[in-house]
Tab-separated table of C-alpha atoms in Angstrom:
chain	number	residue	atom	x	y	z
A	1170	MET	CA	80.063	119.335	95.251
A	1171	LYS	CA	76.918	121.267	94.341
A	1172	ALA	CA	75.068	120.152	91.245
A	1173	ARG	CA	75.604	123.440	89.456
A	1174	ASP	CA	79.388	123.148	89.904
A	1175	PHE	CA	79.393	119.962	87.799
A	1176	PHE	CA	78.614	121.942	84.683
A	1177	ARG	CA	81.615	124.255	84.759
A	1178	ARG	CA	84.143	121.739	83.488
A	1179	PRO	CA	87.613	122.396	82.040
A	1180	ALA	CA	87.899	123.467	78.419
A	1181	GLU	CA	88.871	119.936	77.360
A	1182	ALA	CA	85.591	118.496	78.644
A	1183	ASP	CA	83.343	116.750	76.123
A	1184	GLY	CA	81.182	119.011	74.016
A	1185	VAL	CA	77.417	119.158	74.252
A	1186	GLY	CA	74.948	119.004	71.375
A	1187	LEU	CA	71.606	120.810	71.437
A	1188	VAL	CA	68.528	119.644	69.467
A	1189	LEU	CA	65.616	122.080	69.144
A	1190	SER	CA	62.279	120.817	67.880
A	1191	GLY	CA	59.765	122.822	65.874
A	1192	GLY	CA	56.674	124.416	67.356
A	1193	GLY	CA	56.210	127.986	66.120
A	1194	ALA	CA	55.534	130.542	68.832
A	1195	LYS	CA	56.262	127.942	71.494
A	1196	GLY	CA	59.938	128.472	70.653
A	1197	ALA	CA	60.058	131.005	73.478
A	1198	TYR	CA	60.290	127.960	75.737
A	1199	GLN	CA	63.628	127.091	74.090
A	1200	ALA	CA	64.920	130.591	74.797
A	1201	GLY	CA	64.142	129.944	78.464
A	1202	VAL	CA	66.116	126.697	78.232
A	1203	TRP	CA	69.073	128.574	76.724
A	1204	THR	CA	68.971	130.958	79.684
A	1205	ALA	CA	69.210	127.980	82.039
A	1206	LEU	CA	72.093	126.485	80.041
A	1207	ALA	CA	73.941	129.793	80.339
A	1208	GLU	CA	73.282	130.002	84.090
A	1209	ARG	CA	74.798	126.544	84.546
A	1210	GLY	CA	77.778	127.307	82.316
A	1211	LEU	CA	76.678	124.754	79.742
A	1212	SER	CA	76.052	127.127	76.846
A	1213	GLU	CA	79.842	127.536	76.578
A	1214	ARG	CA	80.189	123.789	75.986
A	1215	VAL	CA	77.575	123.579	73.193
A	1216	LYS	CA	79.479	122.616	70.046
A	1217	ALA	CA	76.580	121.999	67.655
A	1218	ILE	CA	72.907	122.998	67.484
A	1219	SER	CA	70.360	121.359	65.195
A	1220	GLY	CA	66.850	122.710	64.790
A	1221	THR	CA	63.717	122.534	62.713
A	1222	SER	CA	61.233	125.356	62.099
A	1223	VAL	CA	61.352	127.711	65.086
A	1224	GLY	CA	64.075	125.431	66.416
A	1225	ALA	CA	66.173	126.435	63.391
A	1226	ILE	CA	65.519	130.118	64.114
A	1227	ASN	CA	66.596	129.623	67.709
A	1228	ALA	CA	69.604	127.539	66.687
A	1229	ALA	CA	70.924	130.376	64.537
A	1230	VAL	CA	70.156	133.026	67.150
A	1231	PHE	CA	71.658	131.050	70.051
A	1232	ALA	CA	74.858	130.314	68.106
A	1233	ALA	CA	75.360	133.816	66.726
A	1234	VAL	CA	74.175	135.933	69.661
A	1235	ARG	CA	74.840	133.742	72.720
A	1236	ASP	CA	73.778	136.473	75.195
A	1237	PRO	CA	70.628	135.219	77.011
A	1238	ALA	CA	69.432	138.764	77.773
A	1239	ARG	CA	69.396	139.709	74.078
A	1240	ILE	CA	67.709	136.432	73.150
A	1241	VAL	CA	64.985	136.912	75.765
A	1242	ALA	CA	64.454	140.476	74.524
A	1243	PHE	CA	64.196	139.147	70.955
A	1244	TRP	CA	61.363	136.845	72.006
A	1245	ARG	CA	59.568	139.309	74.241
A	1246	SER	CA	59.698	142.401	72.066
A	1247	ARG	CA	60.288	141.270	68.473
A	1248	VAL	CA	58.890	137.795	67.845
A	1249	GLY	CA	55.698	138.647	69.719
A	1250	GLY	CA	54.787	140.999	66.870
A	1251	ALA	CA	56.351	139.012	64.045
A	1252	VAL	CA	53.146	137.606	62.562
A	1253	ALA	CA	50.804	140.152	61.051
A	1254	GLU	CA	47.499	138.253	61.345
A	1255	ARG	CA	46.161	136.398	64.343
A	1256	PRO	CA	44.894	132.857	63.652
A	1257	GLU	CA	41.533	133.493	65.300
A	1258	GLY	CA	40.444	135.243	62.107
A	1259	LEU	CA	41.821	132.710	59.668
A	1260	LEU	CA	38.709	130.537	59.706
A	1261	SER	CA	36.232	133.345	59.069
A	1262	GLY	CA	34.349	133.223	55.796
A	1263	GLU	CA	35.928	136.464	54.630
A	1264	ALA	CA	39.455	135.288	55.397
A	1265	LEU	CA	38.946	131.938	53.699
A	1266	ALA	CA	37.424	133.619	50.633
A	1267	ALA	CA	40.380	135.989	50.341
A	1268	TRP	CA	42.819	133.084	50.721
A	1269	ALA	CA	41.012	131.074	48.024
A	1270	GLU	CA	41.068	134.075	45.691
A	1271	ARG	CA	44.819	134.470	46.129
A	1272	ALA	CA	45.320	130.733	45.541
A	1273	ALA	CA	43.237	130.825	42.335
A	1274	ALA	CA	45.224	133.784	41.036
A	1275	ARG	CA	48.486	131.979	41.676
A	1276	PHE	CA	47.203	128.842	39.940
A	1277	ALA	CA	46.181	130.976	36.928
A	1278	ARG	CA	49.597	132.516	36.486
A	1279	GLY	CA	51.421	129.207	37.002
A	1280	ALA	CA	53.066	130.156	40.274
A	1281	GLY	CA	55.793	127.806	41.435
A	1282	PHE	CA	53.917	127.200	44.678
A	1283	PRO	CA	50.184	127.797	44.253
A	1284	PHE	CA	49.026	127.907	47.880
A	1285	PRO	CA	49.642	131.303	49.507
A	1286	GLY	CA	50.428	131.583	53.188
A	1287	ALA	CA	47.727	133.087	55.357
A	1288	LEU	CA	50.215	134.978	57.546
A	1289	ASP	CA	52.781	137.702	56.937
A	1290	ARG	CA	56.296	137.000	58.208
A	1291	SER	CA	57.856	140.349	57.245
A	1292	GLY	CA	58.205	141.253	60.922
A	1293	LEU	CA	60.156	138.073	61.573
A	1294	GLU	CA	62.374	138.760	58.570
A	1295	ARG	CA	63.185	142.232	59.903
A	1296	ALA	CA	63.890	140.851	63.367
A	1297	LEU	CA	66.324	138.261	62.008
A	1298	ARG	CA	68.011	140.856	59.813
A	1299	ASP	CA	68.570	143.054	62.855
A	1300	LEU	CA	69.731	140.267	65.160
A	1301	LEU	CA	71.819	137.910	63.027
A	1302	PRO	CA	75.195	139.438	62.118
A	1303	GLU	CA	76.263	140.046	58.549
A	1304	ARG	CA	79.539	138.308	59.329
A	1305	TRP	CA	79.075	135.060	61.186
A	1306	PRO	CA	81.105	134.967	64.424
A	1307	GLU	CA	84.172	132.749	64.454
A	1308	GLY	CA	84.175	129.885	66.902
A	1309	SER	CA	80.389	129.574	67.017
A	1310	PRO	CA	78.749	126.166	67.358
A	1311	ALA	CA	77.875	124.340	64.160
A	1312	VAL	CA	74.273	125.137	63.175
A	1313	TYR	CA	71.947	122.841	61.213
A	1314	ALA	CA	68.448	123.639	59.904
A	1315	THR	CA	66.073	121.035	58.441
A	1316	ALA	CA	63.608	121.902	55.672
A	1317	LEU	CA	61.534	120.098	53.041
A	1318	GLU	CA	62.325	120.824	49.381
A	1319	CYS	CA	59.516	120.755	46.784
A	1320	VAL	CA	60.899	118.507	44.022
A	1321	GLY	CA	59.437	117.718	40.613
A	1322	GLY	CA	56.871	120.502	40.611
A	1323	PRO	CA	54.928	122.606	43.070
A	1324	TRP	CA	53.727	120.772	46.126
A	1325	PRO	CA	51.338	118.984	46.449
A	1326	ALA	CA	51.787	117.929	42.802
A	1327	GLY	CA	55.481	117.252	43.364
A	1328	ARG	CA	57.183	115.371	46.148
A	1329	LEU	CA	58.953	116.604	49.256
A	1330	GLU	CA	62.543	115.734	50.124
A	1331	ARG	CA	64.314	116.483	53.379
A	1332	ARG	CA	67.183	118.947	53.174
A	1333	VAL	CA	69.632	119.921	55.920
A	1334	PHE	CA	71.345	123.321	55.693
A	1335	ARG	CA	74.629	124.070	57.452
A	1336	ILE	CA	73.944	127.661	58.492
A	1337	ASP	CA	77.292	128.629	60.042
A	1338	ALA	CA	79.201	127.430	56.947
A	1339	GLU	CA	77.228	129.690	54.561
A	1340	PRO	CA	79.237	132.886	53.857
A	1341	ASP	CA	76.342	134.969	52.504
A	1342	ALA	CA	74.212	136.588	55.220
A	1343	GLU	CA	71.037	136.780	53.132
A	1344	ARG	CA	71.248	133.118	52.151
A	1345	ARG	CA	71.723	132.205	55.815
A	1346	ARG	CA	68.542	134.055	56.722
A	1347	ARG	CA	66.624	132.426	53.888
A	1348	MET	CA	67.780	128.975	54.986
A	1349	VAL	CA	66.482	129.646	58.486
A	1350	LEU	CA	63.184	130.974	57.124
A	1351	ALA	CA	62.888	127.974	54.778
A	1352	SER	CA	62.949	125.604	57.734
A	1353	SER	CA	60.134	127.569	59.390
A	1354	ALA	CA	57.806	128.083	56.385
A	1355	ILE	CA	54.770	126.428	57.976
A	1356	PRO	CA	52.509	125.047	55.199
A	1357	PHE	CA	49.481	127.234	54.455
A	1358	GLY	CA	50.465	129.603	57.272
A	1359	LEU	CA	53.558	131.070	55.587
A	1360	ASP	CA	54.683	131.214	51.976
A	1361	PRO	CA	57.445	128.785	50.984
A	1362	VAL	CA	60.944	130.191	50.701
A	1363	GLU	CA	62.843	130.183	47.407
A	1364	ILE	CA	66.590	129.513	47.372
A	1365	ASP	CA	68.403	129.171	44.044
A	1366	GLY	CA	65.149	128.455	42.233
A	1367	ALA	CA	64.059	125.703	44.645
A	1368	HIS	CA	61.103	126.075	47.000
A	1369	PHE	CA	61.203	124.959	50.624
A	1370	ILE	CA	58.631	124.488	53.361
A	1371	ASP	CA	58.763	123.718	57.074
A	1372	GLY	CA	60.978	120.738	57.872
A	1373	GLY	CA	58.891	119.614	60.830
A	1374	TRP	CA	56.132	117.920	58.828
A	1375	GLU	CA	57.109	114.348	59.686
A	1376	ALA	CA	54.173	112.758	57.844
A	1377	MET	CA	55.724	114.170	54.661
A	1378	GLY	CA	59.289	113.101	55.423
A	1379	GLY	CA	60.425	115.924	57.689
A	1380	ASP	CA	62.194	115.650	61.024
A	1381	ASN	CA	60.783	117.771	63.820
A	1382	THR	CA	63.433	116.633	66.327
A	1383	PRO	CA	66.587	116.588	64.168
A	1384	ALA	CA	69.281	114.830	66.168
A	1385	ALA	CA	70.770	113.095	63.098
A	1386	PRO	CA	72.866	116.041	61.809
A	1387	ILE	CA	74.735	116.176	65.126
A	1388	LEU	CA	75.078	112.410	65.582
A	1389	GLU	CA	76.336	111.960	62.015
A	1390	ASN	CA	78.796	114.864	61.949
A	1391	HIS	CA	80.062	115.251	65.515
A	1392	PRO	CA	81.259	111.932	66.978
A	1393	ASP	CA	83.091	113.862	69.724
A	1394	ILE	CA	79.770	115.000	71.220
A	1395	ARG	CA	78.765	112.535	73.926
A	1396	THR	CA	75.828	114.387	75.495
A	1397	LEU	CA	72.786	115.544	73.559
A	1398	VAL	CA	70.227	117.887	75.119
A	1399	VAL	CA	66.908	117.479	73.285
A	1400	VAL	CA	64.332	120.254	73.786
A	1401	HIS	CA	60.780	119.316	72.846
A	1402	LEU	CA	57.942	121.819	72.618
A	1403	ASN	CA	55.165	119.357	73.393
A	1404	ALA	CA	54.435	117.568	76.635
A	1405	GLU	CA	54.661	114.274	74.758
A	1406	SER	CA	56.378	113.368	71.514
A	1407	THR	CA	55.924	110.624	68.929
A	1408	ALA	CA	59.097	111.597	67.089
A	1409	GLU	CA	61.494	108.881	65.984
A	1410	GLY	CA	64.420	108.478	68.325
A	1411	PRO	CA	65.274	107.489	71.884
A	1412	TRP	CA	62.686	109.968	73.182
A	1413	ARG	CA	59.669	107.958	71.989
A	1414	ARG	CA	58.803	107.136	75.596
A	1415	PRO	CA	59.078	109.990	78.106
A	1416	THR	CA	61.714	109.318	80.747
A	1417	ARG	CA	62.901	111.310	83.731
A	1418	ARG	CA	66.427	109.910	83.509
A	1419	PRO	CA	68.897	110.296	80.618
A	1420	ALA	CA	68.938	107.538	78.013
A	1421	LEU	CA	72.329	106.120	77.035
A	1422	LEU	CA	72.323	104.839	73.459
A	1423	GLY	CA	75.373	104.143	71.358
A	1424	GLY	CA	77.580	105.872	73.890
A	1425	VAL	CA	75.601	109.136	73.670
A	1426	ARG	CA	73.580	110.401	76.615
A	1427	TYR	CA	70.244	112.002	75.795
A	1428	VAL	CA	68.905	114.515	78.286
A	1429	GLU	CA	65.339	115.478	77.412
A	1430	ILE	CA	63.708	118.761	78.321
A	1431	ARG	CA	60.003	119.099	77.661
A	1432	PRO	CA	57.265	121.388	79.038
A	1433	SER	CA	55.925	120.378	82.434
A	1434	LEU	CA	52.749	122.340	81.633
A	1435	PRO	CA	50.892	122.775	78.312
A	1436	LEU	CA	52.115	125.738	76.292
A	1437	PRO	CA	49.583	128.142	74.712
A	1438	GLY	CA	47.771	126.492	71.802
A	1439	LEU	CA	45.588	127.834	68.981
A	1440	CYS	CA	45.681	125.081	66.357
A	1441	ASP	CA	43.545	122.358	67.929
A	1442	GLY	CA	40.305	123.785	66.519
A	1443	LEU	CA	41.598	123.726	62.947
A	1444	ALA	CA	42.977	120.214	63.423
A	1445	GLN	CA	39.609	119.035	64.704
A	1446	ALA	CA	37.813	120.635	61.754
A	1447	LEU	CA	40.075	118.794	59.317
A	1448	GLU	CA	39.489	115.503	61.082
A	1449	LEU	CA	35.703	115.976	60.859
A	1450	LEU	CA	35.510	116.647	57.129
A	1451	PRO	CA	32.320	114.983	55.813
A	1452	ASP	CA	33.920	113.535	52.693
A	1453	ASP	CA	36.004	110.433	53.503
A	1454	ASP	CA	38.490	111.057	50.666
A	1455	LEU	CA	39.028	114.640	51.763
A	1456	ALA	CA	39.408	113.533	55.376
A	1457	ARG	CA	42.115	111.041	54.387
A	1458	GLU	CA	43.971	113.686	52.392
A	1459	ALA	CA	43.755	116.156	55.275
A	1460	ALA	CA	44.853	113.656	57.928
A	1461	PRO	CA	48.614	114.454	57.675
A	1462	LEU	CA	47.899	118.170	58.066
A	1463	ALA	CA	45.613	117.493	61.036
A	1464	ARG	CA	48.313	115.412	62.735
A	1465	PHE	CA	50.857	118.139	62.036
A	1466	LEU	CA	48.627	120.781	63.624
A	1467	ARG	CA	47.984	118.593	66.652
A	1468	ARG	CA	51.706	118.157	67.137
A	1469	THR	CA	52.558	121.837	66.789
A	1470	GLY	CA	49.752	123.074	69.049
A	1471	GLY	CA	50.363	126.758	69.800
A	1472	VAL	CA	52.360	127.352	66.654
A	1473	PHE	CA	50.661	130.688	65.937
A	1474	ALA	CA	50.365	132.005	69.514
A	1475	PHE	CA	52.666	134.935	68.771
A	1476	ASP	CA	52.073	137.458	71.526
A	1477	PRO	CA	54.252	138.891	74.329
A	1478	ALA	CA	52.167	137.407	77.164
A	1479	SER	CA	52.501	133.861	75.776
A	1480	ALA	CA	56.224	134.423	75.218
A	1481	VAL	CA	56.768	135.538	78.815
A	1482	ARG	CA	54.996	132.448	80.184
A	1483	SER	CA	56.907	130.105	77.892
A	1484	LEU	CA	60.256	131.741	78.680
A	1485	ALA	CA	59.727	131.326	82.416
A	1486	LEU	CA	58.560	127.737	82.092
A	1487	GLY	CA	61.491	126.791	79.839
A	1488	ARG	CA	64.012	128.184	82.305
A	1489	ALA	CA	62.387	126.519	85.313
A	1490	ASP	CA	62.008	123.122	83.617
A	1491	ALA	CA	65.563	123.189	82.295
A	1492	LEU	CA	67.152	124.132	85.624
A	1493	ARG	CA	65.316	121.291	87.359
A	1494	ILE	CA	66.148	118.680	84.702
A	1495	LEU	CA	69.774	119.779	84.289
A	1496	ASP	CA	70.379	119.659	88.021
A	1497	ASP	CA	68.691	116.252	88.285
A	1498	ASN	CA	70.936	114.917	85.503
A	1499	HIS	CA	74.188	116.737	86.221
A	1500	GLY	CA	76.137	113.475	86.006
A	1501	SER	CA	75.557	113.406	82.249
A	1502	PHE	CA	77.748	116.495	81.818
A	1503	ARG	CA	80.949	115.233	83.452
């Protein structure tokens, strides 16, 4: 039997769970993986999808749209222009001065979250409004999105608590979109998202209690799922879980098989320079305070590389990597 024939199992076959990590613009890689899942007939067996940040965006889009061609078009033509400012200009003196002025104004008027985002996500909001249906499709996979809630005052004065949204169970279309955007509100890059008076930022900031590779919502709520496909957006990961050490074979833990898919080549990156600058701050106290942000930026890498050319490369690499890994591990999908 050919490897690809293993995937097209009867309807009563065990379901598959899909975990999508955060990574900003590198999420195009996950769209390539979804294309490969569809080609192997596995997308039909996905019963739950859990994502953080761009992984949450993709989780909602994959579950609601399903069609790989539309998803690829979304990444190539819509997400590529979703961010208004390019990060190359964010470190210029003029840009930093404007950002500081906006922050001071928000402090003065007692804004709930005093640090403004440097980027404009209105294009992404329009794209999600056009793509995600007003009425969620029946029979879709369960969809989970992880975010961090600012509790006890505006962050950083308050504390951050992890929150998991169940997107497919929310009846209001606007609230669903805001939940997805809350998970992807990258600190300092994008404004936090307000839902029912609470403010949320990107759930992938693990140093602050987030979960950038959120397998737990599936493991805790779907005991019938025996195979978990985990899609990372970095060549290596330090995330908690069975994927701490890269492996070419599936890990079997607690009766669940983990099949990891991660980039075989580095994806486009534009954050390393900012991370390095934070790590080289001359004041030791400031350097210690900035260390979590520097680690976060190192982990996310090309988070702001929103352009069609980068998306095309990531899409192709995600499909190629996924087809190779799925075929190598077809026995996990019996």
